[in-house]
Amino acid sequence: MALIISTPADLDRALFNMPVTDGGYPTVLIMRDSGCLCAVCVTENKALILESMADGYDRQWMPYALEVNYEDPSLYCDNCNANIEPAYGE
């Protein structure tokens, strides 16, 4: 189940759970433009993400939800191009 991000407190909760959830599953932040960010890029760009949440201007930096990558071995961060490993192999 996804953690929907709509407030700065939700973002902090998402950062607390990244890069893995309590169950050990790898997570990714899904953005409003359908892109995704890895934990490193979310942490490094937190100020930009918070600014976009406040002004609603740049959808590529507005978070939508924290999701688990269960099975997609070809999921890459849209900012740094790092591979986000799936929870389950092929």
CSV table of N, CA, C and O in Angstrom, one decimal:
chain,number,residue,atom,x,y,z
A,1,MET,N,0.8,-1.2,0.0
A,1,MET,CA,0.0,0.0,0.0
A,1,MET,C,0.9,1.2,0.0
A,1,MET,O,1.9,1.3,0.7
A,2,ALA,N,0.5,2.2,-0.8
A,2,ALA,CA,1.3,3.4,-1.0
A,2,ALA,C,1.1,4.4,0.2
A,2,ALA,O,0.0,4.4,0.7
A,3,LEU,N,2.1,5.1,0.5
A,3,LEU,CA,2.0,6.2,1.4
A,3,LEU,C,1.8,7.5,0.6
A,3,LEU,O,2.7,7.9,-0.1
A,4,ILE,N,0.6,8.1,0.6
A,4,ILE,CA,0.3,9.3,-0.2
A,4,ILE,C,1.0,10.5,0.5
A,4,ILE,O,0.9,10.7,1.7
A,5,ILE,N,1.6,11.3,-0.4
A,5,ILE,CA,2.4,12.5,0.1
A,5,ILE,C,1.6,13.7,-0.2
A,5,ILE,O,1.4,14.1,-1.4
A,6,SER,N,1.1,14.4,0.8
A,6,SER,CA,0.3,15.7,0.6
A,6,SER,C,0.8,16.8,1.5
A,6,SER,O,0.4,17.9,1.2
A,7,THR,N,1.6,16.5,2.5
A,7,THR,CA,2.1,17.5,3.4
A,7,THR,C,3.6,17.4,3.6
A,7,THR,O,4.1,16.3,3.4
A,8,PRO,N,4.3,18.4,4.1
A,8,PRO,CA,5.7,18.2,4.5
A,8,PRO,C,5.9,17.1,5.5
A,8,PRO,O,6.9,16.4,5.5
A,9,ALA,N,4.9,16.9,6.4
A,9,ALA,CA,5.0,15.8,7.4
A,9,ALA,C,5.0,14.5,6.7
A,9,ALA,O,5.7,13.5,7.1
A,10,ASP,N,4.2,14.3,5.7
A,10,ASP,CA,4.1,13.1,4.9
A,10,ASP,C,5.5,12.8,4.2
A,10,ASP,O,5.9,11.7,4.2
A,11,LEU,N,6.1,13.9,3.7
A,11,LEU,CA,7.4,13.8,3.1
A,11,LEU,C,8.4,13.3,4.1
A,11,LEU,O,9.2,12.4,3.8
A,12,ASP,N,8.4,13.9,5.3
A,12,ASP,CA,9.3,13.4,6.3
A,12,ASP,C,9.1,11.9,6.7
A,12,ASP,O,10.1,11.2,6.9
A,13,ARG,N,7.9,11.5,6.7
A,13,ARG,CA,7.5,10.1,7.0
A,13,ARG,C,8.1,9.2,5.9
A,13,ARG,O,8.6,8.2,6.1
A,14,ALA,N,7.9,9.7,4.7
A,14,ALA,CA,8.4,8.9,3.5
A,14,ALA,C,10.0,8.8,3.6
A,14,ALA,O,10.5,7.7,3.3
A,15,LEU,N,10.6,9.9,3.9
A,15,LEU,CA,12.1,9.9,4.0
A,15,LEU,C,12.5,8.9,5.1
A,15,LEU,O,13.6,8.3,5.0
A,16,PHE,N,11.8,8.9,6.2
A,16,PHE,CA,12.1,8.0,7.3
A,16,PHE,C,12.1,6.5,6.8
A,16,PHE,O,12.8,5.7,7.2
A,17,ASN,N,11.1,6.2,5.9
A,17,ASN,CA,11.0,4.9,5.4
A,17,ASN,C,11.8,4.5,4.2
A,17,ASN,O,11.8,3.4,3.7
A,18,MET,N,12.5,5.5,3.6
A,18,MET,CA,13.4,5.2,2.4
A,18,MET,C,14.8,4.9,2.9
A,18,MET,O,15.2,5.4,3.9
A,19,PRO,N,15.5,4.0,2.2
A,19,PRO,CA,15.2,3.4,0.9
A,19,PRO,C,14.4,2.1,1.0
A,19,PRO,O,14.0,1.6,0.0
A,20,VAL,N,14.2,1.6,2.2
A,20,VAL,CA,13.4,0.4,2.4
A,20,VAL,C,12.3,0.6,3.4
A,20,VAL,O,12.5,1.4,4.3
A,21,THR,N,11.2,-0.1,3.3
A,21,THR,CA,10.2,0.0,4.3
A,21,THR,C,10.6,-0.9,5.5
A,21,THR,O,11.6,-1.6,5.5
A,22,ASP,N,9.8,-0.9,6.5
A,22,ASP,CA,10.0,-1.8,7.7
A,22,ASP,C,10.1,-3.2,7.3
A,22,ASP,O,10.9,-4.0,8.0
A,23,GLY,N,9.4,-3.6,6.3
A,23,GLY,CA,9.5,-5.0,5.9
A,23,GLY,C,10.7,-5.3,5.0
A,23,GLY,O,10.9,-6.5,4.6
A,24,GLY,N,11.5,-4.4,4.7
A,24,GLY,CA,12.7,-4.6,3.9
A,24,GLY,C,12.6,-4.4,2.4
A,24,GLY,O,13.4,-4.8,1.7
A,25,TYR,N,11.4,-3.9,2.0
A,25,TYR,CA,11.2,-3.7,0.6
A,25,TYR,C,11.8,-2.4,0.1
A,25,TYR,O,11.6,-1.4,0.7
A,26,PRO,N,12.4,-2.4,-1.1
A,26,PRO,CA,12.9,-1.2,-1.7
A,26,PRO,C,11.8,-0.2,-2.1
A,26,PRO,O,10.8,-0.6,-2.7
A,27,THR,N,12.0,1.0,-1.7
A,27,THR,CA,10.9,2.0,-2.0
A,27,THR,C,11.4,3.1,-3.0
A,27,THR,O,12.6,3.3,-3.2
A,28,VAL,N,10.5,3.8,-3.6
A,28,VAL,CA,10.7,4.8,-4.5
A,28,VAL,C,9.7,5.9,-4.3
A,28,VAL,O,8.5,5.6,-4.0
A,29,LEU,N,10.0,7.2,-4.5
A,29,LEU,CA,9.1,8.3,-4.4
A,29,LEU,C,8.5,8.5,-5.8
A,29,LEU,O,9.3,8.9,-6.7
A,30,ILE,N,7.2,8.4,-6.0
A,30,ILE,CA,6.5,8.6,-7.2
A,30,ILE,C,6.1,10.1,-7.2
A,30,ILE,O,5.6,10.6,-6.3
A,31,MET,N,6.5,10.8,-8.3
A,31,MET,CA,6.2,12.2,-8.5
A,31,MET,C,4.9,12.4,-9.2
A,31,MET,O,4.4,11.5,-9.9
A,32,ARG,N,4.4,13.6,-9.2
A,32,ARG,CA,3.1,14.0,-9.8
A,32,ARG,C,3.2,13.9,-11.3
A,32,ARG,O,2.2,13.8,-12.0
A,33,ASP,N,4.4,14.0,-11.9
A,33,ASP,CA,4.5,13.9,-13.4
A,33,ASP,C,4.8,12.4,-13.8
A,33,ASP,O,5.1,12.1,-14.9
A,34,SER,N,4.6,11.5,-12.8
A,34,SER,CA,4.8,10.0,-13.0
A,34,SER,C,6.2,9.6,-13.0
A,34,SER,O,6.5,8.4,-13.3
A,35,GLY,N,7.1,10.5,-12.8
A,35,GLY,CA,8.5,10.1,-12.6
A,35,GLY,C,8.7,9.5,-11.2
A,35,GLY,O,7.8,9.3,-10.4
A,36,CYS,N,10.0,9.1,-11.0
A,36,CYS,CA,10.3,8.5,-9.6
A,36,CYS,C,11.7,9.0,-9.2
A,36,CYS,O,12.5,9.3,-10.0
A,37,LEU,N,11.9,9.0,-7.9
A,37,LEU,CA,13.2,9.4,-7.3
A,37,LEU,C,13.6,8.4,-6.3
A,37,LEU,O,12.8,7.8,-5.5
A,38,CYS,N,14.9,8.1,-6.3
A,38,CYS,CA,15.5,7.3,-5.3
A,38,CYS,C,15.7,8.0,-4.0
A,38,CYS,O,15.5,9.2,-3.9
A,39,ALA,N,16.0,7.3,-2.9
A,39,ALA,CA,16.2,7.9,-1.6
A,39,ALA,C,17.2,9.0,-1.5
A,39,ALA,O,17.1,10.0,-0.9
A,40,VAL,N,18.4,8.8,-2.2
A,40,VAL,CA,19.4,9.7,-2.2
A,40,VAL,C,19.0,11.1,-2.8
A,40,VAL,O,19.2,12.1,-2.3
A,41,CYS,N,18.3,11.0,-4.0
A,41,CYS,CA,17.8,12.2,-4.7
A,41,CYS,C,16.7,12.9,-3.9
A,41,CYS,O,16.7,14.1,-3.9
A,42,VAL,N,15.9,12.2,-3.2
A,42,VAL,CA,14.9,12.8,-2.4
A,42,VAL,C,15.5,13.6,-1.2
A,42,VAL,O,15.2,14.7,-1.0
A,43,THR,N,16.5,13.0,-0.6
A,43,THR,CA,17.2,13.6,0.5
A,43,THR,C,18.0,14.9,0.0
A,43,THR,O,17.9,15.9,0.6
A,44,GLU,N,18.7,14.7,-1.1
A,44,GLU,CA,19.5,15.8,-1.6
A,44,GLU,C,18.6,17.0,-2.2
A,44,GLU,O,19.1,18.1,-2.2
A,45,ASN,N,17.4,16.7,-2.6
A,45,ASN,CA,16.6,17.7,-3.2
A,45,ASN,C,15.3,18.0,-2.3
A,45,ASN,O,14.3,18.6,-2.8
A,46,LYS,N,15.4,17.8,-1.0
A,46,LYS,CA,14.3,18.0,-0.2
A,46,LYS,C,13.8,19.4,-0.2
A,46,LYS,O,12.5,19.7,-0.3
A,47,ALA,N,14.7,20.4,-0.2
A,47,ALA,CA,14.2,21.8,-0.2
A,47,ALA,C,13.5,22.1,-1.5
A,47,ALA,O,12.4,22.8,-1.5
A,48,LEU,N,13.9,21.6,-2.6
A,48,LEU,CA,13.2,21.8,-3.9
A,48,LEU,C,11.9,21.2,-3.9
A,48,LEU,O,10.9,21.7,-4.4
A,49,ILE,N,11.8,20.0,-3.4
A,49,ILE,CA,10.5,19.2,-3.3
A,49,ILE,C,9.6,20.0,-2.4
A,49,ILE,O,8.4,20.2,-2.8
A,50,LEU,N,10.0,20.5,-1.3
A,50,LEU,CA,9.1,21.2,-0.4
A,50,LEU,C,8.7,22.5,-1.0
A,50,LEU,O,7.5,22.9,-0.9
A,51,GLU,N,9.5,23.2,-1.7
A,51,GLU,CA,9.2,24.4,-2.4
A,51,GLU,C,8.1,24.1,-3.5
A,51,GLU,O,7.1,24.9,-3.6
A,52,SER,N,8.3,23.0,-4.2
A,52,SER,CA,7.3,22.7,-5.3
A,52,SER,C,5.9,22.3,-4.6
A,52,SER,O,4.9,22.6,-5.2
A,53,MET,N,6.0,21.7,-3.5
A,53,MET,CA,4.7,21.3,-2.8
A,53,MET,C,4.0,22.6,-2.3
A,53,MET,O,2.8,22.7,-2.4
A,54,ALA,N,4.8,23.6,-1.9
A,54,ALA,CA,4.2,24.8,-1.4
A,54,ALA,C,3.6,25.7,-2.5
A,54,ALA,O,2.5,26.2,-2.4
A,55,ASP,N,4.3,25.8,-3.7
A,55,ASP,CA,3.8,26.7,-4.7
A,55,ASP,C,3.0,26.0,-5.8
A,55,ASP,O,2.4,26.6,-6.6
A,56,GLY,N,3.1,24.6,-5.9
A,56,GLY,CA,2.4,23.9,-6.9
A,56,GLY,C,2.8,24.1,-8.3
A,56,GLY,O,2.1,23.8,-9.2
A,57,TYR,N,4.0,24.6,-8.5
A,57,TYR,CA,4.5,25.1,-9.8
A,57,TYR,C,5.1,24.0,-10.6
A,57,TYR,O,4.8,23.8,-11.8
A,58,ASP,N,6.0,23.2,-10.1
A,58,ASP,CA,6.8,22.2,-10.9
A,58,ASP,C,6.4,20.8,-10.5
A,58,ASP,O,6.9,20.2,-9.5
A,59,ARG,N,5.6,20.2,-11.4
A,59,ARG,CA,5.0,18.8,-11.1
A,59,ARG,C,6.1,17.8,-11.0
A,59,ARG,O,6.0,16.7,-10.4
A,60,GLN,N,7.3,18.0,-11.7
A,60,GLN,CA,8.3,17.0,-11.7
A,60,GLN,C,9.0,16.9,-10.3
A,60,GLN,O,9.6,15.9,-10.0
A,61,TRP,N,8.8,17.9,-9.5
A,61,TRP,CA,9.4,17.9,-8.1
A,61,TRP,C,8.3,17.8,-7.0
A,61,TRP,O,8.6,17.9,-5.9
A,62,MET,N,7.0,17.5,-7.5
A,62,MET,CA,6.0,17.4,-6.5
A,62,MET,C,5.7,15.9,-6.2
A,62,MET,O,5.4,15.2,-7.2
A,63,PRO,N,5.9,15.4,-5.0
A,63,PRO,CA,5.7,14.0,-4.7
A,63,PRO,C,4.2,13.6,-4.7
A,63,PRO,O,3.3,14.5,-4.4
A,64,TYR,N,4.0,12.4,-5.1
A,64,TYR,CA,2.6,11.9,-5.0
A,64,TYR,C,2.5,10.8,-3.9
A,64,TYR,O,1.7,10.8,-3.1
A,65,ALA,N,3.5,9.8,-4.0
A,65,ALA,CA,3.4,8.7,-3.0
A,65,ALA,C,4.7,8.0,-2.9
A,65,ALA,O,5.6,8.0,-3.8
A,66,LEU,N,4.9,7.3,-1.8
A,66,LEU,CA,6.0,6.4,-1.6
A,66,LEU,C,5.5,5.0,-1.9
A,66,LEU,O,4.5,4.5,-1.4
A,67,GLU,N,6.2,4.3,-2.8
A,67,GLU,CA,5.7,3.0,-3.3
A,67,GLU,C,6.9,2.0,-3.1
A,67,GLU,O,8.1,2.4,-3.2
A,68,VAL,N,6.5,0.8,-3.0
A,68,VAL,CA,7.5,-0.3,-3.0
A,68,VAL,C,7.7,-0.8,-4.5
A,68,VAL,O,6.8,-0.9,-5.2
A,69,ASN,N,9.0,-1.0,-4.8
A,69,ASN,CA,9.3,-1.6,-6.1
A,69,ASN,C,9.3,-3.1,-5.9
A,69,ASN,O,10.3,-3.6,-5.6
A,70,TYR,N,8.2,-3.7,-6.2
A,70,TYR,CA,8.1,-5.2,-6.0
A,70,TYR,C,8.8,-6.0,-7.1
A,70,TYR,O,9.6,-6.9,-6.8
A,71,GLU,N,8.6,-5.6,-8.4
A,71,GLU,CA,9.1,-6.6,-9.4
A,71,GLU,C,9.7,-5.9,-10.6
A,71,GLU,O,10.1,-6.6,-11.6
A,72,ASP,N,9.9,-4.6,-10.7
A,72,ASP,CA,10.4,-4.0,-11.9
A,72,ASP,C,12.0,-3.8,-11.8
A,72,ASP,O,12.5,-2.9,-11.2
A,73,PRO,N,12.7,-4.7,-12.5
A,73,PRO,CA,14.2,-4.7,-12.5
A,73,PRO,C,14.7,-3.5,-13.3
A,73,PRO,O,15.9,-3.2,-13.2
A,74,SER,N,13.9,-2.9,-14.1
A,74,SER,CA,14.3,-1.8,-15.0
A,74,SER,C,13.8,-0.4,-14.5
A,74,SER,O,13.6,0.5,-15.3
A,75,LEU,N,13.6,-0.3,-13.2
A,75,LEU,CA,13.2,1.0,-12.6
A,75,LEU,C,14.4,1.8,-12.2
A,75,LEU,O,15.3,1.3,-11.5
A,76,TYR,N,14.5,3.0,-12.8
A,76,TYR,CA,15.6,3.9,-12.6
A,76,TYR,C,15.1,5.3,-12.0
A,76,TYR,O,14.1,5.7,-12.4
A,77,CYS,N,15.9,5.8,-11.2
A,77,CYS,CA,15.7,7.2,-10.7
A,77,CYS,C,15.7,8.2,-11.8
A,77,CYS,O,16.7,8.1,-12.6
A,78,ASP,N,14.7,9.0,-11.9
A,78,ASP,CA,14.7,10.0,-13.0
A,78,ASP,C,15.7,11.1,-12.9
A,78,ASP,O,15.9,11.9,-13.8
A,79,ASN,N,16.3,11.3,-11.7
A,79,ASN,CA,17.2,12.4,-11.5
A,79,ASN,C,18.7,11.9,-11.7
A,79,ASN,O,19.4,12.5,-12.4
A,80,CYS,N,19.0,10.8,-11.0
A,80,CYS,CA,20.4,10.3,-11.1
A,80,CYS,C,20.6,9.1,-11.9
A,80,CYS,O,21.8,8.6,-12.1
A,81,ASN,N,19.6,8.5,-12.4
A,81,ASN,CA,19.6,7.3,-13.2
A,81,ASN,C,20.1,6.0,-12.4
A,81,ASN,O,20.5,5.0,-13.1
A,82,ALA,N,20.0,6.0,-11.1
A,82,ALA,CA,20.4,4.8,-10.4
A,82,ALA,C,19.3,3.8,-10.5
A,82,ALA,O,18.1,4.1,-10.5
A,83,ASN,N,19.7,2.5,-10.6
A,83,ASN,CA,18.7,1.5,-10.6
A,83,ASN,C,18.1,1.3,-9.2
A,83,ASN,O,18.8,1.2,-8.2
A,84,ILE,N,16.8,1.1,-9.2
A,84,ILE,CA,16.1,0.9,-7.9
A,84,ILE,C,15.7,-0.6,-7.9
A,84,ILE,O,14.8,-1.0,-8.7
A,85,GLU,N,16.5,-1.4,-7.2
A,85,GLU,CA,16.3,-2.8,-7.2
A,85,GLU,C,14.9,-3.2,-6.8
A,85,GLU,O,14.3,-2.7,-5.9
A,86,PRO,N,14.4,-4.3,-7.4
A,86,PRO,CA,13.1,-4.8,-7.0
A,86,PRO,C,13.2,-5.7,-5.8
A,86,PRO,O,14.2,-6.2,-5.5
A,87,ALA,N,12.1,-5.8,-5.1
A,87,ALA,CA,12.0,-6.7,-3.9
A,87,ALA,C,12.1,-8.2,-4.3
A,87,ALA,O,12.7,-8.9,-3.6
A,88,TYR,N,11.5,-8.5,-5.4
A,88,TYR,CA,11.6,-9.9,-5.9
A,88,TYR,C,12.3,-10.0,-7.2
A,88,TYR,O,12.1,-9.2,-8.1
A,89,GLY,N,13.2,-10.9,-7.3
A,89,GLY,CA,14.0,-11.1,-8.6
A,89,GLY,C,13.2,-11.7,-9.7
A,89,GLY,O,12.0,-12.0,-9.5
A,90,GLU,N,13.8,-11.8,-10.8
A,90,GLU,CA,13.1,-12.4,-12.0
A,90,GLU,C,12.8,-13.8,-11.8
A,90,GLU,O,13.4,-14.6,-11.2
